[in-house]
Coordinates of C-alpha atoms in Angstrom, one line a residue:
M272 CA 11.8 21.8 -19.7
L273 CA 10.7 23.2 -16.3
N274 CA 7.0 23.5 -15.8
D275 CA 5.5 26.8 -14.8
E276 CA 4.2 27.2 -11.3
G277 CA 0.4 26.7 -11.1
K278 CA 0.3 24.4 -14.2
S279 CA 0.7 20.9 -12.7
S280 CA -2.3 18.6 -12.9
F281 CA -0.7 16.0 -10.6
I282 CA 1.3 16.7 -7.5
L283 CA 2.9 14.0 -5.3
L284 CA 4.1 14.8 -1.8
Y285 CA 6.7 12.4 -0.3
H286 CA 9.7 13.2 1.9
R287 CA 11.9 11.0 -0.3
T288 CA 13.1 12.2 -3.7
P289 CA 12.4 10.2 -6.9
F290 CA 16.1 9.6 -7.5
D291 CA 19.2 9.6 -5.3
E292 CA 21.2 12.8 -5.6
V293 CA 24.9 12.3 -6.4
I294 CA 27.4 15.1 -6.0
D295 CA 30.9 14.4 -7.4
D296 CA 34.3 15.8 -6.2
K297 CA 33.8 18.9 -8.4
G298 CA 30.4 19.7 -7.0
N299 CA 28.5 18.5 -10.1
R300 CA 25.1 17.0 -9.5
S301 CA 23.7 13.9 -11.1
W302 CA 20.7 11.7 -10.3
G303 CA 21.0 8.0 -9.7
D304 CA 18.4 5.3 -9.3
Q305 CA 17.3 4.1 -5.9
K306 CA 19.3 1.2 -4.4
S307 CA 16.3 -1.1 -4.9
P308 CA 14.7 -1.4 -8.4
N309 CA 11.6 -2.6 -6.7
G310 CA 9.4 -0.8 -4.2
I311 CA 7.2 2.1 -4.6
I312 CA 9.6 4.8 -5.7
P313 CA 9.9 3.6 -9.4
T314 CA 6.1 3.0 -9.4
L315 CA 5.4 6.6 -8.2
R316 CA 7.8 7.9 -10.8
N317 CA 6.0 6.0 -13.5
L318 CA 2.8 7.9 -12.6
F319 CA 4.4 10.9 -14.3
R320 CA 4.4 9.1 -17.7
N321 CA 0.7 10.2 -18.0
H322 CA 1.3 13.6 -16.3
H323 CA 3.9 15.5 -18.3
D324 CA 3.0 18.6 -16.3
G325 CA 3.4 16.8 -12.9
T326 CA 5.4 17.8 -9.8
W327 CA 7.1 15.8 -7.1
I328 CA 7.6 17.6 -3.8
A329 CA 10.3 16.5 -1.3
W330 CA 12.8 18.1 1.1
R331 CA 16.5 18.9 0.9
Q332 CA 18.9 19.7 3.7
V333 CA 20.6 23.1 3.6
D334 CA 22.9 25.0 6.0
E335 CA 20.6 28.1 6.2
V336 CA 16.9 28.3 5.4
S337 CA 16.9 32.0 5.6
T338 CA 18.9 32.3 2.4
S339 CA 17.2 29.4 0.6
V340 CA 14.1 29.1 -1.5
D341 CA 12.3 26.1 -2.8
E342 CA 14.4 24.4 -5.5
R343 CA 12.7 23.6 -8.7
I344 CA 14.4 21.1 -11.0
S345 CA 13.4 19.8 -14.5
M346 CA 13.5 16.0 -14.5
E347 CA 13.4 14.0 -17.7
N348 CA 13.0 10.3 -16.6
P349 CA 10.6 8.5 -17.1
S350 CA 9.1 11.6 -18.8
P351 CA 9.3 15.3 -18.1
F352 CA 8.2 16.4 -14.6
T353 CA 9.2 19.0 -12.0
L354 CA 11.0 18.1 -8.8
R355 CA 10.5 20.7 -6.1
R356 CA 12.6 20.5 -3.0
I357 CA 11.8 22.3 0.2
P358 CA 14.9 23.5 2.1
L359 CA 15.2 22.4 5.7
E360 CA 18.0 22.9 8.2
Q361 CA 19.4 19.9 10.1
Y362 CA 17.6 20.9 13.3
Q363 CA 14.3 21.1 11.5
I364 CA 14.8 17.6 9.9
S365 CA 15.8 16.2 13.3
S366 CA 12.8 17.7 15.1
F367 CA 10.2 17.0 12.4
Y368 CA 11.3 13.5 11.3
H369 CA 13.6 11.9 13.9
V370 CA 11.9 13.3 17.0
T371 CA 8.2 14.0 16.4
S372 CA 7.7 11.4 13.7
K373 CA 9.9 8.6 15.0
E374 CA 9.7 9.1 18.8
S375 CA 6.0 10.2 19.1
F376 CA 4.1 8.9 16.1
W377 CA 6.0 5.7 15.3
P378 CA 5.5 3.9 18.6
I379 CA 1.8 4.8 18.6
L380 CA 1.2 3.7 15.0
H381 CA 2.8 0.4 15.9
T382 CA 1.0 0.0 19.2
F383 CA 4.1 0.4 21.4
P384 CA 2.7 3.1 23.8
T385 CA 5.5 2.5 26.3
H386 CA 8.0 3.8 23.8
F387 CA 5.9 7.0 23.2
E388 CA 7.9 10.2 23.9
V389 CA 6.2 13.6 23.8
N390 CA 8.5 15.8 25.8
N391 CA 11.1 16.3 23.0
A392 CA 8.6 17.0 20.3
D393 CA 8.3 20.5 18.9
W394 CA 4.9 20.6 17.4
G395 CA 5.4 24.0 16.0
I396 CA 8.2 22.8 13.7
F397 CA 6.1 19.8 12.6
E398 CA 3.3 22.2 11.7
D399 CA 5.7 24.5 9.9
V400 CA 7.2 21.8 7.7
N401 CA 3.8 20.4 6.8
R402 CA 2.6 23.9 6.0
R403 CA 5.5 24.4 3.7
F404 CA 4.8 21.2 1.8
A405 CA 1.2 22.3 1.5
E406 CA 2.1 25.8 0.3
A407 CA 4.4 24.3 -2.3
A408 CA 1.6 22.0 -3.5
C409 CA -0.8 24.9 -3.8
K410 CA 1.7 26.9 -5.8
E411 CA 2.3 24.1 -8.3
A412 CA -1.3 22.9 -8.7
A413 CA -3.4 23.8 -11.7
V414 CA -7.2 24.3 -11.1
G415 CA -8.8 21.0 -10.1
A416 CA -5.4 19.2 -9.9
T417 CA -4.9 15.9 -8.0
V418 CA -2.6 15.9 -5.0
W419 CA -1.4 12.5 -3.6
I420 CA 0.3 12.7 -0.1
H421 CA 2.3 9.9 1.4
D422 CA 2.8 8.8 4.9
Y423 CA 2.2 10.0 8.5
N424 CA 5.0 12.7 8.6
L425 CA 2.8 14.8 6.3
W426 CA -0.5 14.2 8.3
L427 CA -1.2 18.0 8.5
A428 CA -0.7 18.8 4.8
P429 CA -4.2 17.9 3.6
G430 CA -5.8 20.4 6.0
Y431 CA -3.5 23.2 5.0
I432 CA -4.1 22.4 1.3
R433 CA -7.8 22.2 1.6
A434 CA -8.0 25.6 3.4
E435 CA -6.1 27.3 0.6
R436 CA -7.3 25.3 -2.4
P437 CA -10.7 23.8 -2.1
D438 CA -10.7 23.0 -5.8
L439 CA -8.1 20.3 -5.5
K440 CA -8.6 16.5 -5.2
I441 CA -6.6 15.2 -2.3
A442 CA -5.6 11.6 -1.5
F443 CA -3.5 10.3 1.3
F444 CA -1.8 6.9 1.7
H445 CA -0.5 5.4 5.0
H446 CA 2.5 3.2 4.6
T447 CA 2.3 2.2 8.3
P448 CA -0.3 0.5 10.4
F449 CA -3.1 2.7 11.9
P450 CA -3.7 1.7 15.5
G451 CA -6.8 1.1 17.5
N452 CA -8.6 4.2 18.7
D453 CA -7.6 3.8 22.4
V454 CA -3.9 3.8 21.3
F455 CA -4.2 6.6 18.7
A456 CA -6.0 8.7 21.3
I457 CA -2.7 8.9 23.3
L458 CA -1.5 11.5 20.8
P459 CA -2.2 15.0 22.2
W460 CA -2.6 16.3 18.6
R461 CA -5.2 13.7 17.7
Q462 CA -7.9 16.1 16.8
Q463 CA -5.7 18.2 14.5
I464 CA -4.4 15.1 12.7
L465 CA -7.9 13.6 12.2
E466 CA -9.4 16.9 11.0
S467 CA -6.6 17.3 8.5
L468 CA -7.1 13.7 7.1
L469 CA -10.8 14.3 6.9
C470 CA -10.0 17.1 4.5
C471 CA -9.1 14.5 1.9
D472 CA -11.2 13.0 -0.8
L473 CA -9.6 9.6 -0.2
V474 CA -7.6 8.1 2.5
G475 CA -5.8 4.8 1.8
F476 CA -4.4 2.0 3.9
H477 CA -2.8 -1.4 3.3
I478 CA -5.5 -3.6 4.8
P479 CA -9.1 -3.4 6.1
R480 CA -8.0 -3.5 9.8
Y481 CA -6.2 -0.2 9.5
T482 CA -9.1 1.3 7.6
E483 CA -11.5 0.3 10.3
N484 CA -9.2 1.6 13.0
F485 CA -9.1 5.0 11.3
A486 CA -12.9 5.0 10.7
R487 CA -13.5 4.3 14.4
A488 CA -11.1 7.0 15.5
A489 CA -12.8 9.5 13.3
N490 CA -16.2 8.4 14.5
C491 CA -15.4 8.3 18.2
L492 CA -13.2 11.3 18.5
L493 CA -14.7 13.7 15.9
G494 CA -18.2 12.4 15.3
A495 CA -17.6 11.6 11.6
K496 CA -20.4 9.4 10.2
K497 CA -19.5 6.0 8.9
G498 CA -21.0 4.6 5.7
P499 CA -22.6 1.1 5.9
K500 CA -20.0 -1.7 6.0
R501 CA -19.4 -4.0 3.1
A502 CA -17.5 -7.3 2.8
V503 CA -13.8 -6.9 2.3
N504 CA -12.2 -7.5 -1.1
P505 CA -11.6 -11.3 -1.8
R506 CA -7.8 -10.6 -2.0
F507 CA -7.9 -10.3 1.8
L508 CA -8.4 -13.1 4.3
S509 CA -11.5 -12.2 6.2
T510 CA -11.3 -14.3 9.4
G511 CA -9.0 -16.3 11.6
T512 CA -5.9 -14.2 12.3
A513 CA -4.9 -11.2 14.4
L514 CA -5.4 -8.6 11.6
T515 CA -8.3 -10.1 9.6
E516 CA -11.6 -8.1 9.1
P517 CA -14.8 -9.6 7.6
S518 CA -16.1 -6.2 6.6
E519 CA -15.0 -2.6 6.3
T520 CA -16.3 1.0 6.2
P521 CA -16.2 2.3 2.6
W522 CA -16.6 6.0 3.4
L523 CA -17.0 8.7 6.0
T524 CA -18.9 12.0 6.0
Y525 CA -17.6 15.0 8.0
E526 CA -18.6 18.7 7.8
G527 CA -20.4 18.2 4.5
R528 CA -17.6 16.2 2.8
T529 CA -17.4 12.6 1.8
I530 CA -14.1 10.8 2.4
Q531 CA -13.6 7.6 0.6
L532 CA -11.6 4.9 2.4
V533 CA -9.7 2.4 0.3
S534 CA -7.8 -0.7 1.5
S535 CA -5.1 -1.8 -1.0
P536 CA -1.8 -3.3 0.0
V537 CA 1.4 -2.1 -1.8
G538 CA 2.6 -4.8 -4.1
T539 CA 5.9 -5.9 -5.6
S540 CA 7.1 -6.0 -9.1
P541 CA 7.1 -9.8 -9.8
D542 CA 8.4 -9.3 -13.4
V543 CA 11.4 -7.3 -12.1
I544 CA 12.1 -10.0 -9.5
Q545 CA 11.8 -12.9 -11.9
A546 CA 14.1 -11.1 -14.4
L547 CA 16.7 -10.8 -11.6
V548 CA 16.2 -14.4 -10.6
N549 CA 17.1 -15.5 -14.1
D550 CA 20.0 -13.0 -14.5
Q551 CA 23.4 -14.5 -14.7
E552 CA 24.9 -12.1 -12.1
T553 CA 22.2 -13.1 -9.6
K554 CA 23.0 -16.8 -10.3
N555 CA 26.6 -16.1 -9.7
L556 CA 25.8 -14.5 -6.4
G557 CA 23.7 -17.5 -5.5
V558 CA 26.7 -19.8 -6.2
H559 CA 28.8 -17.6 -3.8
I560 CA 26.1 -17.8 -1.1
E561 CA 26.0 -21.6 -1.4
E562 CA 29.8 -21.9 -1.3
D563 CA 30.3 -19.3 1.5
T564 CA 27.3 -19.7 3.8
R565 CA 24.8 -22.4 2.9
K566 CA 27.2 -25.3 2.1
G567 CA 24.4 -27.7 1.6
R568 CA 22.7 -26.8 4.9
K569 CA 19.2 -25.6 5.5
L570 CA 19.4 -21.8 5.0
I571 CA 17.0 -19.5 6.9
L572 CA 16.8 -15.9 5.9
S573 CA 15.5 -13.0 7.9
A574 CA 15.7 -9.5 6.5
S575 CA 14.6 -6.3 8.2
R576 CA 16.1 -3.2 9.7
V577 CA 17.1 -2.3 13.3
D578 CA 13.8 -1.3 15.0
Y579 CA 12.2 -2.5 18.1
T580 CA 9.0 -3.2 16.1
K581 CA 10.7 -5.8 13.9
G582 CA 11.0 -8.6 16.4
N583 CA 14.6 -9.5 15.7
E584 CA 15.4 -10.2 19.4
E585 CA 12.4 -12.5 19.7
L586 CA 13.5 -14.3 16.5
L587 CA 17.0 -14.8 17.8
L588 CA 15.7 -16.3 21.1
A589 CA 13.5 -18.7 19.1
F590 CA 16.5 -19.8 17.1
E591 CA 18.4 -20.3 20.3
R592 CA 15.7 -22.5 21.7
L593 CA 15.7 -24.5 18.4
L594 CA 19.4 -25.2 18.8
E595 CA 18.9 -26.1 22.4
R596 CA 16.3 -28.8 21.8
R597 CA 17.5 -30.0 18.4
K598 CA 21.1 -31.0 18.7
D599 CA 20.6 -33.0 15.4
L600 CA 20.4 -29.6 13.6
H601 CA 23.9 -28.5 14.8
G602 CA 26.0 -28.0 11.7
K603 CA 23.0 -28.5 9.5
V604 CA 21.1 -25.2 9.6
V605 CA 22.3 -21.6 9.3
L606 CA 20.4 -18.3 9.9
M607 CA 21.3 -15.3 7.8
L608 CA 20.0 -12.2 9.7
A609 CA 20.2 -9.2 7.5
C610 CA 19.3 -6.3 9.8
V611 CA 20.1 -2.9 8.3
S612 CA 21.3 -0.3 10.8
A613 CA 19.1 2.7 11.6
A614 CA 20.1 6.3 11.2
S615 CA 22.6 7.3 13.8
G616 CA 21.8 9.6 16.7
M617 CA 18.6 7.8 17.8
K618 CA 19.3 6.1 21.1
I619 CA 16.5 3.6 21.1
Y620 CA 17.6 2.2 17.8
E621 CA 21.3 2.2 18.9
D622 CA 20.2 0.3 22.0
T623 CA 18.2 -2.2 19.9
Q624 CA 21.1 -2.8 17.6
R625 CA 23.5 -3.4 20.5
S626 CA 21.1 -5.9 21.9
I627 CA 20.8 -7.8 18.6
E628 CA 24.5 -7.9 18.1
E629 CA 25.1 -9.1 21.7
M630 CA 22.4 -11.8 21.4
A631 CA 23.8 -13.1 18.0
G632 CA 27.3 -13.1 19.4
R633 CA 26.2 -15.0 22.5
I634 CA 24.3 -17.7 20.5
N635 CA 27.3 -18.1 18.2
G636 CA 29.5 -18.4 21.2
R637 CA 27.4 -21.2 22.7
F638 CA 26.9 -23.3 19.6
S639 CA 29.6 -22.7 17.0
L640 CA 31.7 -25.7 15.8
I641 CA 35.0 -25.6 14.0
D642 CA 33.3 -25.7 10.6
W643 CA 29.9 -24.1 11.5
V644 CA 28.7 -20.7 12.8
P645 CA 24.9 -20.9 13.2
I646 CA 24.2 -17.2 12.7
R647 CA 25.5 -14.9 9.9
F648 CA 24.7 -11.3 10.9
S649 CA 24.9 -8.3 8.6
T650 CA 23.9 -4.6 9.3
R651 CA 24.9 -3.4 5.8
R652 CA 22.3 -2.4 3.3
I653 CA 22.3 -5.3 0.9
P654 CA 22.0 -4.4 -2.8
Y655 CA 18.7 -5.6 -4.2
E656 CA 20.2 -7.9 -6.7
E657 CA 22.1 -9.7 -3.9
M658 CA 18.9 -9.9 -1.8
V659 CA 17.1 -11.6 -4.6
A660 CA 20.0 -14.1 -4.7
W661 CA 19.5 -14.7 -1.0
F662 CA 15.8 -15.4 -1.7
T663 CA 16.7 -18.0 -4.4
Q664 CA 19.0 -19.8 -2.0
S665 CA 16.9 -19.7 1.2
D666 CA 14.8 -22.7 2.2
I667 CA 13.0 -20.6 4.8
C668 CA 12.2 -16.9 5.0
W669 CA 11.5 -16.0 8.6
I670 CA 9.7 -12.7 8.9
T671 CA 8.2 -12.2 12.4
P672 CA 7.9 -8.5 13.3
L673 CA 5.9 -7.6 16.4
R674 CA 4.0 -5.2 14.2
D675 CA 4.5 -4.1 10.6
G676 CA 2.3 -2.1 8.2
L677 CA 2.8 -4.6 5.4
N678 CA 6.2 -6.1 4.9
L679 CA 7.3 -6.3 1.3
V680 CA 10.2 -8.7 2.0
A681 CA 7.6 -11.5 2.5
K682 CA 6.0 -10.7 -0.9
E683 CA 9.3 -10.5 -2.6
Y684 CA 10.3 -13.9 -1.3
A685 CA 7.1 -15.4 -2.7
A686 CA 7.7 -13.7 -6.1
A687 CA 11.3 -15.0 -6.2
R688 CA 10.3 -18.6 -5.4
K689 CA 7.9 -19.0 -8.3
N690 CA 7.6 -22.6 -9.3
Q691 CA 9.9 -23.7 -6.4
G692 CA 9.5 -24.8 -2.8
G693 CA 10.5 -22.7 0.2
V694 CA 8.6 -21.8 3.3
L695 CA 7.5 -18.3 4.5
V696 CA 7.2 -18.1 8.3
L697 CA 5.3 -14.9 8.8
S698 CA 4.0 -12.9 11.8
E699 CA 0.3 -12.6 11.9
F700 CA 0.9 -8.9 13.0
T701 CA 2.1 -7.9 9.6
G702 CA -0.3 -6.5 7.0
A703 CA 1.0 -9.1 4.5
S704 CA -0.4 -11.9 6.7
V705 CA -3.9 -11.2 5.4
V706 CA -3.0 -11.4 1.7
L707 CA -0.4 -14.2 1.7
D708 CA -2.5 -17.3 2.3
G709 CA 0.0 -20.2 2.3
A710 CA 2.4 -18.6 4.8
V711 CA 3.1 -20.4 8.1
L712 CA 1.6 -17.8 10.4
T713 CA 2.9 -17.3 13.9
N714 CA 2.6 -15.2 17.0
P715 CA 6.0 -13.6 17.8
Y716 CA 4.9 -12.8 21.3
S717 CA 4.4 -16.6 22.0
H718 CA 7.5 -18.8 22.5
R719 CA 5.4 -21.9 21.8
R720 CA 3.9 -20.5 18.6
M721 CA 7.3 -19.4 17.3
D722 CA 8.9 -22.8 18.2
D723 CA 6.1 -24.7 16.5
A724 CA 6.3 -22.5 13.3
I725 CA 10.0 -22.9 12.7
E726 CA 9.8 -26.7 13.4
L727 CA 6.9 -27.0 10.9
A728 CA 8.9 -25.0 8.3
L729 CA 12.0 -27.2 8.7
E730 CA 10.1 -30.4 8.4
M731 CA 7.6 -29.4 5.7
P732 CA 7.5 -31.8 2.7
E733 CA 8.5 -30.5 -0.7
N734 CA 5.1 -31.0 -2.2
E735 CA 3.4 -28.9 0.5
Q736 CA 6.0 -26.2 0.1
K737 CA 5.2 -25.9 -3.6
R738 CA 1.5 -26.0 -3.0
R739 CA 1.7 -23.1 -0.5
M740 CA 4.2 -21.2 -2.6
R741 CA 1.9 -21.4 -5.7
T742 CA -0.9 -19.8 -3.7
M743 CA 1.3 -17.0 -2.4
T744 CA 3.0 -16.3 -5.8
A745 CA -0.4 -16.1 -7.5
A746 CA -1.5 -13.5 -4.9
V747 CA 1.6 -11.5 -5.4
E748 CA 1.2 -11.5 -9.2
A749 CA -2.5 -10.7 -9.0
F750 CA -1.9 -7.4 -7.2
T751 CA 1.3 -5.7 -8.1
V752 CA 2.7 -2.4 -7.0
Q753 CA 1.4 -0.9 -10.2
D754 CA -2.1 -2.3 -9.5
W755 CA -1.9 -0.6 -6.1
A756 CA -1.1 2.8 -7.6
E757 CA -3.9 2.4 -10.2
E758 CA -6.4 1.4 -7.6
Q759 CA -5.7 4.3 -5.3
M760 CA -5.7 6.9 -8.1
G761 CA -8.6 5.2 -9.9
S762 CA -10.7 5.3 -6.7
L763 CA -9.9 9.0 -6.3
E764 CA -11.1 9.8 -9.8
L765 CA -14.5 8.1 -8.9
S766 CA -14.8 9.8 -5.5
P767 CA -17.6 12.3 -5.0
R768 CA -16.8 16.0 -4.5

């Protein structure tokens, strides 16, 4: 049954919907589960088990906004809640998401200022979309309700909500990195963004480094006062790598408000992954991978998507150097590069994909034998069950982005390899690098560090593999995606008003 407006005690703002919409040939609508049973979508849905009067706000594409109003739909799974979808035309989605978010914000968040593009951005459209999300939240919210906002494309929503509804509790979570102050300050809208975020009761990040970067930006650019630092949670490595922090700022004060800062990395669902590992269909897929690709060789897996931040070209060059200096590995090692294509129409991603494809083709052309192709390359979205099968068959998981907010693939590999060997080669510029003690950390900007890391992974003894994997599996199991959600929401309940 559809909730009445103004009655929801919990409102979640996320541009993605809780289920995939499926329209059949006759125009009938149904809702299917996300492609991946893991990740944050099912966890966020499960929050509505305890909020039967909750509302999830997302967008939908329409032909004409002028004739459309917000769509309100009664959802029944996992328990009753309302899905409210804001109608956006294609040009609005393109401007708000593909241009302003992806061409202006994304390169700054990932510390690639040379990719920053401001001339195509329409800030007015970005403001309007954020305002509409905020208005929808205010209409749905009961007195004193909790609003949880997700990710940088809704940066302005907290400010609009606070102006209209000072009674609400507002939390925000960043799924990306947050850059250093000197890089963040490149954004011409920096003041409006920070002022909006400082309207929250709680702002969350994956790791202490991003929390500290945000606290410094708020302090330096707006004069927000920082609370006394405290030692980071023991779940994080505190020294020794690119993203470690020994201490962090727990709260800020600004214009009479206290804003709690919480570092908690999104987790996986280890029980779901282990159930898939033991499922017969996954085992059958594993047999197919062995017969078709592995064939008794060392199998290296790298899984990401087409993006200049993911380091796929640097990884391929490192693999090429490996084959150049280690002729003894010819015919004995194979790299599976699963690199999902980006949305069409974005030139920088199209150029990146073309470069990756050309590089993989060139390397295969140089080194292939009659019975051996060194690189298997796929741009299709691999079903999650199949990806787990690849985890079970891969001797090495090679994850070396130039910058990544967290990287769940690394955590999923550790969860899938429970009680087994296997080596995780991980960039120290991923958020996961400060929570996965046991990974072989490397610097993707350094040829020598990349070369040493893959050599170490290939030669690592089985007993050391298992020792390292036990440490990583324990970390993954100790803080799951459900723990992440509970920590963020639990911290909000304790935050001062």
